[in-house]
Coordinates of N, CA and C in Angstrom, one line a residue:
M8 N 0.8 -1.2 0.0 CA 0.0 0.0 0.0 C 0.9 1.3 0.0
E9 N 1.9 1.3 0.8 CA 2.8 2.4 0.9 C 3.5 2.6 -0.4
H10 N 4.0 1.5 -1.0 CA 4.6 1.7 -2.3 C 3.7 2.2 -3.4
F11 N 2.4 1.7 -3.3 CA 1.4 2.1 -4.3 C 1.2 3.6 -4.2
L12 N 1.0 4.1 -2.9 CA 0.7 5.5 -2.7 C 1.9 6.4 -3.2
H13 N 3.1 5.9 -2.9 CA 4.3 6.6 -3.3 C 4.4 6.8 -4.8
Q14 N 4.0 5.7 -5.5 CA 4.1 5.7 -7.0 C 3.0 6.4 -7.7
N15 N 1.8 6.4 -7.0 CA 0.6 6.8 -7.8 C -0.2 8.0 -7.1
Y16 N 0.3 8.6 -6.1 CA -0.4 9.6 -5.4 C -0.7 10.8 -6.3
S17 N 0.3 11.3 -7.0 CA 0.1 12.4 -7.9 C -0.9 12.0 -9.1
F18 N -0.8 10.8 -9.6 CA -1.6 10.4 -10.7 C -3.1 10.3 -10.2
L19 N -3.3 9.7 -9.1 CA -4.7 9.6 -8.6 C -5.3 10.9 -8.3
T20 N -4.5 11.8 -7.7 CA -5.1 13.2 -7.5 C -5.5 13.8 -8.8
K21 N -4.7 13.8 -9.8 CA -5.1 14.4 -11.1 C -6.3 13.7 -11.7
F22 N -6.3 12.3 -11.5 CA -7.5 11.6 -12.1 C -8.8 12.0 -11.4
F23 N -8.8 12.2 -10.1 CA -10.0 12.6 -9.4 C -10.4 14.0 -9.9
I24 N -9.5 14.9 -10.1 CA -9.8 16.2 -10.6 C -10.3 16.2 -12.0
L25 N -9.7 15.3 -12.8 CA -10.1 15.2 -14.2 C -11.5 14.7 -14.4
I26 N -12.0 13.9 -13.4 CA -13.4 13.4 -13.5 C -14.3 14.6 -13.3
A27 N -13.9 15.5 -12.3 CA -14.7 16.7 -12.1 C -14.7 17.7 -13.3
V28 N -13.5 17.8 -13.9 CA -13.3 18.6 -15.1 C -14.1 18.2 -16.3
V29 N -14.1 16.9 -16.5 CA -14.9 16.3 -17.6 C -16.4 16.5 -17.4
S30 N -16.8 16.3 -16.1 CA -18.2 16.5 -15.8 C -18.6 17.9 -16.0
G31 N -17.7 18.9 -15.6 CA -18.0 20.3 -15.8 C -18.1 20.6 -17.3
I32 N -17.2 20.1 -18.1 CA -17.2 20.4 -19.5 C -18.5 19.9 -20.2
V33 N -18.8 18.6 -19.8 CA -20.0 18.0 -20.4 C -21.3 18.8 -20.0
S34 N -21.3 19.4 -18.8 CA -22.4 20.1 -18.3 C -22.4 21.6 -18.7
Y35 N -21.4 22.0 -19.4 CA -21.2 23.5 -19.7 C -22.4 24.1 -20.3
R36 N -23.0 23.6 -21.3 CA -24.2 24.2 -21.9 C -25.4 24.2 -21.0
K37 N -25.5 23.3 -20.1 CA -26.5 23.2 -19.1 C -26.5 24.4 -18.2
Y38 N -25.3 24.8 -17.8 CA -25.2 25.9 -16.8 C -24.8 27.3 -17.4
K39 N -24.8 27.4 -18.7 CA -24.4 28.6 -19.4 C -25.3 29.8 -18.9
G40 N -24.6 30.9 -18.5 CA -25.3 32.0 -18.0 C -25.5 32.0 -16.5
T41 N -24.9 31.1 -15.8 CA -25.0 31.0 -14.4 C -23.6 31.0 -13.7
P42 N -23.6 31.3 -12.4 CA -22.2 31.3 -11.7 C -21.5 29.9 -11.8
A43 N -22.3 28.8 -12.2 CA -21.6 27.5 -12.2 C -20.5 27.5 -13.3
I44 N -20.7 28.3 -14.3 CA -19.6 28.4 -15.4 C -18.3 28.9 -14.8
F45 N -18.4 29.8 -13.8 CA -17.2 30.3 -13.1 C -16.6 29.2 -12.3
F46 N -17.5 28.3 -11.7 CA -17.0 27.2 -11.0 C -16.3 26.2 -11.9
I47 N -16.8 26.0 -13.1 CA -16.1 25.0 -14.0 C -14.7 25.5 -14.3
K48 N -14.5 26.8 -14.4 CA -13.2 27.4 -14.6 C -12.3 27.2 -13.4
I49 N -12.9 27.3 -12.2 CA -12.1 27.0 -11.0 C -11.6 25.6 -11.0
V50 N -12.5 24.6 -11.4 CA -12.0 23.2 -11.5 C -10.9 23.0 -12.5
L51 N -11.1 23.7 -13.6 CA -10.0 23.6 -14.6 C -8.7 24.2 -14.1
F52 N -8.8 25.3 -13.3 CA -7.6 25.9 -12.7 C -7.0 24.9 -11.7
L53 N -7.8 24.2 -10.9 CA -7.3 23.2 -10.0 C -6.5 22.1 -10.7
F54 N -7.0 21.7 -11.8 CA -6.3 20.7 -12.6 C -5.0 21.2 -13.1
S55 N -5.0 22.5 -13.6 CA -3.8 23.0 -14.1 C -2.7 23.2 -13.0
I56 N -3.2 23.5 -11.7 CA -2.3 23.6 -10.6 C -1.5 22.3 -10.4
E57 N -2.3 21.2 -10.4 CA -1.6 19.9 -10.2 C -0.7 19.5 -11.4
V58 N -1.1 19.9 -12.6 CA -0.2 19.6 -13.8 C 1.1 20.4 -13.7
I59 N 1.0 21.7 -13.5 CA 2.1 22.6 -13.4 C 3.0 22.2 -12.2
G60 N 2.3 21.9 -11.1 CA 3.0 21.6 -9.8 C 3.9 20.3 -9.9
S61 N 3.6 19.5 -10.9 CA 4.4 18.3 -11.1 C 5.7 18.5 -11.9
Y62 N 6.1 19.8 -12.1 CA 7.3 20.1 -12.9 C 8.6 19.5 -12.2
Y63 N 8.5 19.3 -10.9 CA 9.7 18.8 -10.2 C 10.1 17.4 -10.7
K64 N 9.1 16.7 -11.3 CA 9.4 15.4 -11.9 C 10.3 15.4 -13.1
L65 N 10.5 16.6 -13.6 CA 11.3 16.8 -14.8 C 12.8 16.8 -14.5
K66 N 13.1 16.9 -13.3 CA 14.5 16.9 -12.9 C 15.3 15.7 -13.4
G67 N 16.4 16.0 -14.1 CA 17.2 15.0 -14.6 C 16.8 14.4 -16.0
L68 N 15.7 14.9 -16.5 CA 15.2 14.3 -17.7 C 16.0 14.9 -18.9
H69 N 16.3 16.2 -18.8 CA 17.0 16.9 -19.9 C 17.8 18.1 -19.4
N70 N 18.8 18.4 -20.1 CA 19.7 19.6 -19.6 C 18.9 20.9 -19.7
F71 N 17.9 20.9 -20.6 CA 17.1 22.1 -20.7 C 16.5 22.6 -19.4
F72 N 16.1 21.6 -18.5 CA 15.5 21.9 -17.3 C 16.5 22.2 -16.1
D73 N 17.7 22.1 -16.4 CA 18.7 22.3 -15.3 C 18.7 23.7 -14.7
P74 N 18.5 24.8 -15.5 CA 18.4 26.1 -14.8 C 17.3 26.2 -13.8
I75 N 16.2 25.5 -14.0 CA 15.1 25.6 -13.0 C 15.5 24.9 -11.7
F76 N 16.2 23.8 -11.8 CA 16.5 23.0 -10.6 C 17.8 23.5 -9.9
S77 N 18.4 24.5 -10.5 CA 19.6 25.2 -9.9 C 19.2 26.5 -9.4
S78 N 17.9 26.8 -9.4 CA 17.4 28.1 -8.9 C 16.5 27.9 -7.7
V79 N 15.9 29.0 -7.2 CA 15.0 29.0 -6.1 C 13.7 28.2 -6.4
F80 N 13.4 28.0 -7.7 CA 12.2 27.4 -8.1 C 12.3 25.8 -8.2
K81 N 13.4 25.3 -7.6 CA 13.6 23.9 -7.8 C 12.6 23.0 -7.0
K82 N 11.9 23.6 -6.0 CA 10.8 23.0 -5.3 C 9.5 23.7 -5.6
N83 N 8.4 23.0 -5.5 CA 7.1 23.7 -5.9 C 6.3 24.3 -4.7
F84 N 7.0 24.5 -3.6 CA 6.3 25.1 -2.5 C 5.6 26.5 -2.9
W85 N 6.4 27.3 -3.5 CA 6.0 28.6 -3.9 C 4.7 28.6 -4.8
W86 N 4.7 27.6 -5.7 CA 3.6 27.5 -6.7 C 2.3 27.1 -6.0
Y87 N 2.3 26.1 -5.1 CA 1.1 25.7 -4.4 C 0.7 26.8 -3.4
T88 N 1.6 27.5 -2.8 CA 1.3 28.6 -1.9 C 0.5 29.7 -2.6
L89 N 1.0 30.1 -3.7 CA 0.3 31.1 -4.5 C -1.0 30.6 -5.1
A90 N -0.9 29.5 -5.9 CA -2.0 29.1 -6.7 C -3.1 28.5 -5.9
F91 N -2.7 27.6 -4.9 CA -3.8 26.9 -4.2 C -4.1 27.6 -2.9
D92 N -3.1 27.9 -2.1 CA -3.4 28.5 -0.8 C -3.9 29.9 -0.8
V93 N -3.7 30.6 -1.9 CA -4.2 32.0 -2.0 C -5.2 32.2 -3.1
I94 N -4.8 31.9 -4.4 CA -5.7 32.2 -5.5 C -6.9 31.4 -5.5
V95 N -6.9 30.1 -5.2 CA -8.0 29.2 -5.2 C -9.0 29.7 -4.1
I96 N -8.5 30.1 -3.0 CA -9.4 30.6 -1.9 C -10.1 31.8 -2.4
V97 N -9.4 32.8 -3.0 CA -10.1 34.0 -3.5 C -11.1 33.6 -4.6
L98 N -10.8 32.7 -5.4 CA -11.7 32.3 -6.5 C -13.0 31.7 -5.9
F99 N -12.9 30.9 -4.9 CA -14.1 30.3 -4.3 C -14.9 31.4 -3.6
S100 N -14.2 32.4 -3.0 CA -14.9 33.5 -2.4 C -15.7 34.3 -3.4
V101 N -15.1 34.6 -4.5 CA -15.7 35.3 -5.6 C -17.0 34.5 -6.1
L102 N -16.8 33.2 -6.2 CA -17.9 32.3 -6.6 C -19.1 32.5 -5.7
F103 N -18.9 32.4 -4.4 CA -20.0 32.5 -3.5 C -20.5 33.9 -3.3
Q104 N -19.7 34.9 -3.6 CA -20.2 36.3 -3.7 C -21.2 36.4 -4.9
K105 N -21.0 35.6 -5.9 CA -21.9 35.6 -7.0 C -23.2 34.9 -6.7
V106 N -23.1 33.8 -5.9 CA -24.2 32.9 -5.6 C -25.1 33.5 -4.5
I107 N -24.5 34.0 -3.4 CA -25.2 34.5 -2.3 C -26.0 35.8 -2.6
A108 N -27.2 35.8 -2.3 CA -28.0 37.0 -2.6 C -28.1 38.0 -1.5
N109 N -28.0 37.5 -0.2 CA -28.0 38.4 1.0 C -26.9 39.4 1.0
K110 N -27.2 40.7 0.9 CA -26.2 41.8 0.8 C -25.3 41.8 2.0
K111 N -25.8 41.6 3.2 CA -25.0 41.6 4.4 C -24.0 40.4 4.4
F112 N -24.4 39.2 3.9 CA -23.5 38.1 3.8 C -22.4 38.4 2.8
K113 N -22.8 39.0 1.7 CA -21.9 39.4 0.6 C -20.8 40.3 1.2
K114 N -21.2 41.3 1.9 CA -20.2 42.2 2.5 C -19.3 41.5 3.5
I115 N -19.8 40.6 4.3 CA -19.0 39.9 5.2 C -17.9 39.1 4.5
L116 N -18.4 38.4 3.4 CA -17.5 37.6 2.7 C -16.4 38.4 1.9
K117 N -16.9 39.5 1.4 CA -15.9 40.4 0.7 C -14.9 41.0 1.6
F118 N -15.3 41.4 2.8 CA -14.4 42.0 3.8 C -13.4 40.9 4.3
T119 N -13.9 39.7 4.5 CA -13.0 38.6 4.9 C -12.0 38.3 3.9
T120 N -12.4 38.3 2.6 CA -11.5 38.0 1.5 C -10.4 39.1 1.4
Y121 N -10.8 40.3 1.5 CA -9.8 41.4 1.4 C -8.8 41.3 2.6
C122 N -9.3 41.0 3.7 CA -8.4 40.8 4.9 C -7.4 39.6 4.6
F123 N -7.9 38.5 4.0 CA -7.1 37.4 3.7 C -6.0 37.7 2.7
I124 N -6.4 38.4 1.7 CA -5.4 38.8 0.7 C -4.3 39.7 1.3
L125 N -4.7 40.7 2.1 CA -3.8 41.6 2.8 C -2.8 40.8 3.7
F126 N -3.4 39.9 4.5 CA -2.7 39.1 5.5 C -1.7 38.2 4.7
S127 N -2.1 37.5 3.7 CA -1.3 36.6 2.9 C -0.1 37.4 2.3
S128 N -0.4 38.5 1.7 CA 0.7 39.3 1.1 C 1.7 39.7 2.1
I129 N 1.3 40.2 3.2 CA 2.2 40.7 4.3 C 3.0 39.5 4.8
H130 N 2.3 38.4 5.0 CA 3.0 37.2 5.6 C 4.1 36.7 4.7
I131 N 3.7 36.6 3.4 CA 4.7 36.1 2.4 C 5.9 37.1 2.3
F132 N 5.6 38.4 2.3 CA 6.7 39.4 2.2 C 7.7 39.3 3.4
Y133 N 7.1 39.2 4.6 CA 8.0 39.1 5.7 C 8.7 37.8 6.0
N134 N 8.2 36.8 5.2 CA 8.8 35.4 5.3 C 9.3 35.0 3.9
R135 N 9.7 36.0 3.1 CA 10.1 35.6 1.7 C 11.2 34.7 1.6
D136 N 12.1 34.6 2.7 CA 13.2 33.6 2.7 C 12.7 32.2 2.7
L137 N 11.5 32.0 3.3 CA 10.9 30.7 3.4 C 9.9 30.3 2.3
F138 N 9.6 31.3 1.5 CA 8.6 31.2 0.4 C 8.9 30.0 -0.5
F139 N 10.1 29.7 -0.8 CA 10.5 28.7 -1.8 C 10.9 27.4 -1.1
I140 N 10.8 27.3 0.2 CA 11.2 26.0 0.8 C 10.2 25.4 1.7
Q141 N 9.1 26.1 1.9 CA 8.0 25.5 2.8 C 6.7 26.1 2.6
F142 N 5.6 25.4 3.1 CA 4.3 26.0 3.1 C 4.1 26.9 4.3
F143 N 3.1 27.8 4.3 CA 2.8 28.7 5.4 C 1.5 28.3 6.1
P144 N 1.7 27.6 7.2 CA 0.5 27.1 7.9 C -0.5 28.2 8.3
M145 N 0.0 29.4 8.6 CA -0.9 30.6 8.9 C -1.8 31.0 7.7
I146 N -1.2 30.9 6.5 CA -2.0 31.3 5.3 C -3.0 30.2 5.1
Q147 N -2.6 28.9 5.3 CA -3.5 27.8 5.1 C -4.7 27.9 6.0
I148 N -4.4 28.2 7.3 CA -5.5 28.4 8.3 C -6.4 29.6 8.0
A149 N -5.8 30.7 7.6 CA -6.6 31.8 7.2 C -7.5 31.5 6.0
G150 N -6.9 30.8 5.0 CA -7.7 30.4 3.8 C -8.8 29.5 4.2
A151 N -8.6 28.6 5.1 CA -9.7 27.7 5.6 C -10.8 28.5 6.2
F152 N -10.4 29.6 6.9 CA -11.5 30.4 7.5 C -12.3 31.1 6.5
V153 N -11.7 31.5 5.4 CA -12.5 32.1 4.3 C -13.4 31.0 3.6
I154 N -12.9 29.9 3.4 CA -13.7 28.8 2.8 C -14.8 28.4 3.7
L155 N -14.6 28.2 4.9 CA -15.7 27.9 5.9 C -16.7 29.0 5.9
S156 N -16.2 30.2 5.8 CA -17.2 31.4 5.8 C -18.1 31.3 4.6
C157 N -17.5 30.9 3.4 CA -18.3 30.8 2.2 C -19.4 29.7 2.4
S158 N -19.0 28.6 2.9 CA -20.0 27.5 3.1 C -21.0 27.8 4.1
I159 N -20.6 28.4 5.3 CA -21.5 28.6 6.4 C -22.5 29.7 6.0
L160 N -22.0 30.8 5.3 CA -22.9 31.9 4.9 C -23.9 31.3 3.8
Y161 N -23.5 30.5 2.9 CA -24.4 29.9 2.0 C -25.4 29.0 2.6
F162 N -25.0 28.2 3.6 CA -26.0 27.4 4.3 C -27.0 28.2 5.1
M163 N -26.5 29.3 5.7 CA -27.4 30.2 6.4 C -28.4 30.8 5.5
E164 N -28.0 31.2 4.3 CA -29.0 31.8 3.3 C -30.0 30.7 2.9
L165 N -29.6 29.5 2.7 CA -30.5 28.4 2.4 C -31.6 28.3 3.5
L166 N -31.1 28.3 4.8 CA -32.0 28.1 5.9 C -33.0 29.3 6.0
L167 N -32.6 30.5 5.6 CA -33.4 31.7 5.7 C -34.4 31.9 4.6
T168 N -34.3 31.0 3.6 CA -35.2 31.2 2.4 C -35.9 29.8 2.1
N169 N -36.7 29.9 1.1 CA -37.4 28.7 0.7 C -36.5 27.7 -0.2
K170 N -35.3 28.2 -0.5 CA -34.4 27.3 -1.2 C -34.1 26.1 -0.5
I171 N -34.2 26.1 0.8 CA -33.9 24.9 1.6 C -34.7 23.7 1.3
L172 N -35.9 24.0 0.7 CA -36.8 22.9 0.3 C -36.3 22.1 -0.9
E173 N -35.4 22.8 -1.7 CA -34.9 22.1 -2.9 C -33.4 22.2 -2.9
F174 N -32.7 22.1 -1.8 CA -31.3 22.3 -1.7 C -30.5 21.3 -2.6
Y175 N -31.1 20.1 -2.7 CA -30.4 19.0 -3.4 C -30.4 19.3 -4.9
K176 N -31.1 20.3 -5.4 CA -31.1 20.6 -6.8 C -30.1 21.7 -7.2
F177 N -29.4 22.2 -6.2 CA -28.5 23.3 -6.4 C -27.0 22.8 -6.4
I178 N -26.3 23.1 -7.5 CA -24.9 22.6 -7.5 C -24.1 23.3 -6.5
Y179 N -24.5 24.5 -6.1 CA -23.7 25.3 -5.1 C -23.8 24.6 -3.7
F180 N -24.8 23.9 -3.5 CA -24.9 23.1 -2.2 C -23.8 22.0 -2.2
Y181 N -23.7 21.3 -3.3 CA -22.7 20.3 -3.4 C -21.3 20.8 -3.3
I182 N -21.1 22.0 -3.9 CA -19.8 22.7 -3.8 C -19.5 23.1 -2.3
A183 N -20.5 23.7 -1.7 CA -20.3 24.1 -0.3 C -20.0 23.0 0.6
I184 N -20.7 21.9 0.5 CA -20.5 20.7 1.3 C -19.1 20.1 1.1
A185 N -18.7 20.0 -0.2 CA -17.4 19.4 -0.6 C -16.2 20.2 0.0
I186 N -16.2 21.6 -0.2 CA -15.1 22.4 0.3 C -15.1 22.5 1.8
F187 N -16.3 22.5 2.4 CA -16.4 22.6 3.8 C -15.8 21.3 4.5
I188 N -16.1 20.2 4.0 CA -15.5 18.9 4.5 C -14.0 18.9 4.3
W189 N -13.6 19.2 3.1 CA -12.1 19.2 2.7 C -11.3 20.1 3.6
W190 N -11.7 21.3 3.7 CA -10.8 22.3 4.5 C -11.0 22.0 6.0
L191 N -12.1 21.6 6.4 CA -12.3 21.3 7.8 C -11.4 20.2 8.3
V192 N -11.2 19.2 7.5 CA -10.4 18.1 7.9 C -8.9 18.3 7.7
I193 N -8.6 18.9 6.5 CA -7.2 19.1 6.1 C -6.5 20.2 7.0
T194 N -7.2 21.2 7.4 CA -6.5 22.4 8.1 C -5.8 21.9 9.3
P195 N -6.4 21.1 10.2 CA -5.6 20.7 11.4 C -4.3 20.0 11.1
L196 N -4.3 19.4 9.9 CA -3.0 18.6 9.6 C -1.9 19.6 9.4
T197 N -2.1 20.8 9.1 CA -1.0 21.8 8.9 C -0.2 22.0 10.1
F198 N -0.8 21.7 11.3 CA 0.0 21.8 12.6 C 1.0 20.7 12.7
Y199 N 0.9 19.6 11.9 CA 1.8 18.5 12.1 C 2.7 18.3 10.9
D200 N 2.8 19.4 10.0 CA 3.6 19.3 8.9 C 5.1 19.2 9.2
V201 N 5.5 19.5 10.4 CA 6.9 19.3 10.9 C 7.3 17.9 10.7
Y202 N 6.4 16.9 10.8 CA 6.8 15.5 10.7 C 7.2 15.2 9.2
M203 N 6.7 16.0 8.3 CA 7.1 15.8 6.9 C 8.6 16.1 6.7
V204 N 9.0 17.1 7.5 CA 10.4 17.5 7.4 C 11.3 16.4 8.1
N205 N 10.8 15.9 9.1 CA 11.6 14.9 9.9 C 11.5 13.5 9.3
S206 N 10.9 13.4 8.1 CA 10.8 12.1 7.4 C 10.1 11.0 8.2
D207 N 9.1 11.3 8.9 CA 8.3 10.4 9.6 C 7.3 9.7 8.6
W208 N 7.8 8.6 8.0 CA 7.1 8.1 6.8 C 5.7 7.5 7.2
E209 N 5.5 7.1 8.4 CA 4.2 6.6 8.9 C 3.2 7.7 8.8
Y210 N 3.6 8.9 9.3 CA 2.7 10.0 9.2 C 2.5 10.5 7.8
I211 N 3.6 10.5 7.0 CA 3.5 10.9 5.6 C 2.5 10.1 4.8
F212 N 2.6 8.7 5.0 CA 1.6 7.9 4.3 C 0.2 8.0 4.8
L213 N 0.1 8.2 6.1 CA -1.3 8.5 6.7 C -1.8 9.8 6.1
K214 N -1.0 10.8 6.0 CA -1.5 12.1 5.4 C -1.9 11.9 3.9
W215 N -1.1 11.1 3.2 CA -1.4 10.9 1.8 C -2.8 10.2 1.7
Q216 N -3.0 9.2 2.6 CA -4.3 8.5 2.6 C -5.5 9.4 2.9
I217 N -5.3 10.3 3.8 CA -6.3 11.3 4.2 C -6.6 12.2 3.0
Y218 N -5.5 12.7 2.4 CA -5.7 13.6 1.3 C -6.4 12.9 0.1
L219 N -6.0 11.7 -0.2 CA -6.6 11.0 -1.3 C -8.0 10.8 -1.1
T220 N -8.4 10.4 0.1 CA -9.8 10.1 0.5 C -10.6 11.4 0.4
L221 N -10.1 12.5 0.9 CA -10.8 13.8 0.8 C -10.9 14.3 -0.6
N222 N -9.8 14.1 -1.4 CA -9.8 14.5 -2.8 C -10.9 13.8 -3.5
F223 N -11.0 12.5 -3.3 CA -12.0 11.6 -4.0 C -13.4 12.1 -3.6
V224 N -13.6 12.3 -2.3 CA -14.9 12.8 -1.9 C -15.3 14.2 -2.5
M225 N -14.3 15.1 -2.4 CA -14.6 16.4 -2.9 C -14.9 16.5 -4.4
Y226 N -14.0 15.8 -5.2 CA -14.2 15.9 -6.6 C -15.4 15.1 -7.1
M227 N -15.7 14.0 -6.4 CA -16.9 13.2 -6.8 C -18.1 14.0 -6.5
L228 N -18.1 14.8 -5.4 CA -19.3 15.6 -5.1 C -19.4 16.7 -6.1
F229 N -18.3 17.2 -6.6 CA -18.4 18.2 -7.7 C -19.0 17.6 -8.9
A230 N -18.6 16.4 -9.3 CA -19.1 15.7 -10.5 C -20.5 15.4 -10.3
I231 N -20.9 14.8 -9.2 CA -22.3 14.5 -8.9 C -23.2 15.8 -9.0
G232 N -22.7 16.8 -8.4 CA -23.4 18.1 -8.4 C -23.7 18.6 -9.8
F233 N -22.7 18.4 -10.7 CA -22.9 18.9 -12.1 C -24.0 18.2 -12.8
F234 N -24.2 16.9 -12.5 CA -25.2 16.1 -13.2 C -26.6 16.1 -12.6
V235 N -26.7 16.2 -11.3 CA -28.0 16.1 -10.6 C -28.6 17.4 -10.4
S236 N -27.9 18.5 -10.5 CA -28.4 19.8 -10.1 C -29.1 20.5 -11.3
K237 N -29.9 21.5 -11.0 CA -30.6 22.2 -12.0 C -30.0 23.6 -12.1
P238 N -29.9 24.2 -13.3 CA -29.2 25.6 -13.4 C -30.0 26.6 -12.6
Q239 N -29.2 27.5 -12.0 CA -29.8 28.7 -11.3 C -29.2 29.9 -11.9
N240 N -30.0 30.9 -12.2 CA -29.5 32.2 -12.7 C -28.8 33.0 -11.6
L241 N -28.1 34.0 -12.0 CA -27.5 34.9 -11.1 C -28.6 35.5 -10.2
P242 N -28.3 35.7 -8.9 CA -29.3 36.3 -8.0 C -29.6 37.7 -8.4
K243 N -30.8 38.1 -8.3 CA -31.2 39.5 -8.7 C -30.7 40.5 -7.6
K244 N -30.2 41.6 -8.0 CA -29.8 42.6 -7.1 C -31.0 43.4 -6.6
K245 N -31.0 43.6 -5.3 CA -32.1 44.4 -4.7 C -31.9 45.9 -4.7

């Protein structure tokens, strides 16, 4: 099992995302003119993050790539910090700002996102020496707070309106559930990332299993949501 995870972790992650990508592309016409199209673009971006983030596997394949691996970009910490820990968080916030109709909830989410962007920028600037060699747990935790805010505010709006009677028809419900579960479980693991540095392989394999399980659940919920949901137009402004 450990050997299998070591050899196939990256492939399985990309495969799970690809299922969601294909589901989104197949459903594109169905959701045309709705915020779900923006979500399809987010899923495509998630797939591109994994593809680009695998550049470290090019090491030793050709002399052409030698300049990369003799520079500060030799590891992909910087890429995942920017693309996943920051940009993806902002994109999900923008998505739910499009979906949520309650003006007060929109303002809360917008303010929270601005604070997150400001905090992340300052944190990276003051820790720029570590930017290329490690992840930033504080940014990951702050990002999780934004994601959980997106989900909770969306659930609250459902409860406050008649939409709750047909929640299972809304793709945004599946998105909110999926990202809520993923970030809620993954975020506490950031406190234990020190074990990754210390080469505690038992912990590393356990973390890979948790990530793979959550990736499977999240992207399958995305795919299911694409097929079982009904399109919703943009909320009308009051």
